[in-house]
Every structure is written in structure tokens, then in C-alpha cells.
XYZ file of C-alpha atoms in Angstrom:
136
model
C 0.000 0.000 0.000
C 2.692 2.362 0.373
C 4.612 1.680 -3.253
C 4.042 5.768 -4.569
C 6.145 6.601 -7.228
C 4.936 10.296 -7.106
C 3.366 12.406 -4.283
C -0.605 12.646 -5.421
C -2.917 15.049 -3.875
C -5.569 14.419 -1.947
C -8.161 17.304 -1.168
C -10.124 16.895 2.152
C -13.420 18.924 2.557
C -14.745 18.870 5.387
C -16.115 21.400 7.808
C -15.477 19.075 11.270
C -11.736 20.087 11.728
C -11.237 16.670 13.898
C -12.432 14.622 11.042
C -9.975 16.362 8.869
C -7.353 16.294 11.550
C -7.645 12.371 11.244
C -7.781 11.720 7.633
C -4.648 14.565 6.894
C -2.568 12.167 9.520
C -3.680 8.943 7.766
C -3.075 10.197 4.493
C -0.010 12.039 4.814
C 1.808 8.853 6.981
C 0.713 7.007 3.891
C 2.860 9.007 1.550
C -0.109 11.910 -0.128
C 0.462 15.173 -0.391
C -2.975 16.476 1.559
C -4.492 19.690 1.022
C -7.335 20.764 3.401
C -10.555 23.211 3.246
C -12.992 23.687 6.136
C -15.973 24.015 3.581
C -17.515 23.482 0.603
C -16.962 27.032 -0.914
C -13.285 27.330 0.763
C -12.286 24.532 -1.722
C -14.116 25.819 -4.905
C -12.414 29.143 -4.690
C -9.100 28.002 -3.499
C -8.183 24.947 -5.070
C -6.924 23.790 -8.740
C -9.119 21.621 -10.851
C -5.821 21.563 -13.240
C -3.987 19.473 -10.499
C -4.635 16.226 -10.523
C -5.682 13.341 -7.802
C -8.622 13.166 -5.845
C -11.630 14.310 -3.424
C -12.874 13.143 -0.211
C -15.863 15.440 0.582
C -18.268 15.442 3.487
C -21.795 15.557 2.113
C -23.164 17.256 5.537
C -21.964 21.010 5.521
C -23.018 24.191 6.726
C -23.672 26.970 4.206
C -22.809 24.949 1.153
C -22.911 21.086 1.554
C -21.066 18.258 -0.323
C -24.155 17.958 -2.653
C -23.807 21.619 -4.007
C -20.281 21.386 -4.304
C -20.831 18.227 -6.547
C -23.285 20.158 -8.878
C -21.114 22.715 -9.089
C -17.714 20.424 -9.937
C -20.201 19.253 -12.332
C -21.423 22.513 -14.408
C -17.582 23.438 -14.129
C -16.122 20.064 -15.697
C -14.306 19.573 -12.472
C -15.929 16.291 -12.225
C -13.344 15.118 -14.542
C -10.550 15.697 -13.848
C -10.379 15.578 -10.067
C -12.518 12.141 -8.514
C -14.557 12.569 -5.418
C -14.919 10.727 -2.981
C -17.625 11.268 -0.668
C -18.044 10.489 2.791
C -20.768 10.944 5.293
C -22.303 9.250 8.535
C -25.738 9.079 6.454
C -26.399 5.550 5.404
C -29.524 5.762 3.495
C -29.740 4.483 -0.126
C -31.562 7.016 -1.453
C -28.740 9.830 -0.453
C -25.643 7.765 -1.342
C -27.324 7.605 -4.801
C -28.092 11.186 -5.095
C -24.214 11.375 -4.445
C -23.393 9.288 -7.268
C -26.217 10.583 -9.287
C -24.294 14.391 -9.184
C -20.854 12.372 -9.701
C -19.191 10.979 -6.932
C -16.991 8.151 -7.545
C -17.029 5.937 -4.143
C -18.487 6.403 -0.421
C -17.346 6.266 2.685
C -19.412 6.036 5.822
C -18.220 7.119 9.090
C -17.040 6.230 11.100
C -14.035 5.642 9.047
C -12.169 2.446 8.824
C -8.427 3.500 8.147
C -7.575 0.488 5.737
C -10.998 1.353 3.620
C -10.422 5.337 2.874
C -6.393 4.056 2.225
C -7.623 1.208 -0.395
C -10.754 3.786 -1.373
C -8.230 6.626 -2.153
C -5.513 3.656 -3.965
C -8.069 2.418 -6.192
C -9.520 5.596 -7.134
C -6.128 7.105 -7.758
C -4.825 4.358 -9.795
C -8.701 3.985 -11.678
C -7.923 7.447 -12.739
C -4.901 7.365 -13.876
C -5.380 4.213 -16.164
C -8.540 6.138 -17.387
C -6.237 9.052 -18.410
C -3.973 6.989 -20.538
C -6.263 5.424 -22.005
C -7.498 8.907 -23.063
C -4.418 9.591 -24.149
């Protein structure tokens, strides 16, 4: 699990700073470069769609929640080029598959098991990149 060849990003959005906290720890010990935002909008205006690697974004926000920030990834082409990964402590079918519906990739429920968001994040990371050169 911890063969990288480069440092890839991984963009945590989440407005619980523990949660973050927790994940930036696991992630970074792993070998990711981790880049944090305390909210939904904090992350549209601040980060780079250009850079690649992933998303793991809390669907249960304050002022703008992981559902608007997926329709908005969406009607920017962000979707794309940077996979999300959303995570959430709701369980119910019907809002995991609104989730996916809008363009999440994967879901995590919390609480968190650390080998799942390690082998989530892996998977999507290398899903993507195959993806890509096949593109290519």
C-alpha cells in the first residue's frame, strides 16, 4: 500500500476540523500530499481543478454542503478531472445515490475504517490514472 512513485494530492473537505485532523494524519503517513478546506466554498475558490488526484468530501456542511459542491464540480467540468470521494455518517440508499447521481466516484461512511479510505483513495487514484492513458 505504500509503493508511490509520485506524491498525489488528496483534497479533504470537510467542515469538522477533527475529522480532517484524522484523515490529513492517515493520508499524509501514507505518503499523499494532503491539502485541506474547512468548507464546501473554501475549496471551490481556493483549489486547482488543473492538479490532478482526488476528493474526499463530506456531504453534511453548513452553508454549502457536499451535494452543491458536486453540482457545481459538475457545471464546471471539475468532475473530470479531479474524482470525489464522498463520505458521510448518512447511510440511506436514497442519499448515497443522489451522491453518485451528481458524480461521486465511491463512499465512505463514518465512522471511518483507516484500511478502507487508504484502499478507497488507492483504487480511485490508480482507476484514474489508467482512465487518463487510455485517453491519451
Amino acid at each position: 500500500m505504500n509503493r508511490k512513485i509520485e506524491k498525489e494530492i488528496i483534497r479533504l473537505v470537510d467542515d469538522d476540523e477533527d475529522q480532517r485532523k484524522a484523515l490529513r494524519f492517515l493520508l499524509e503517513a501514507a505518503g499523499y500530499e494532503v491539502r485541506d478546506y474547512p468548507s464546501g466554498r473554501d475549496f471551490l475558490v481556493n483549489d486547482e481543478p488543473s492538479v490532478p488526484g482526488c476528493a474526499i468530501l463530506d456531504l453534511q456542511m453548513p452553508e454549502m454542503d457536499g451535494f452543491e459542491v458536486l453540482a457545481i464540480m459538475n457545471r464546471n467540468g471539475w468532475i473530470q478531472s479531479i474524482p470525489v470521494i464522498t463520505i458521510s455518517a448518512e447511510t440511506s440508499s436514497s442519499y448515497i445515490e443522489h451522491a453518485y447521481d451528481l458524480g461521486a466516484a465511491d463512499y465512505i461512511s463514518r465512522p471511518f475504517d483507516e484500511k478502507t479510505v487508504l484502499r478507497r483513495v488507492s483504487n480511485m487514484l490508480m482507476l484514474y490514472t489508467k482512465q487518463k492513458i487510455l485517453e491519451g
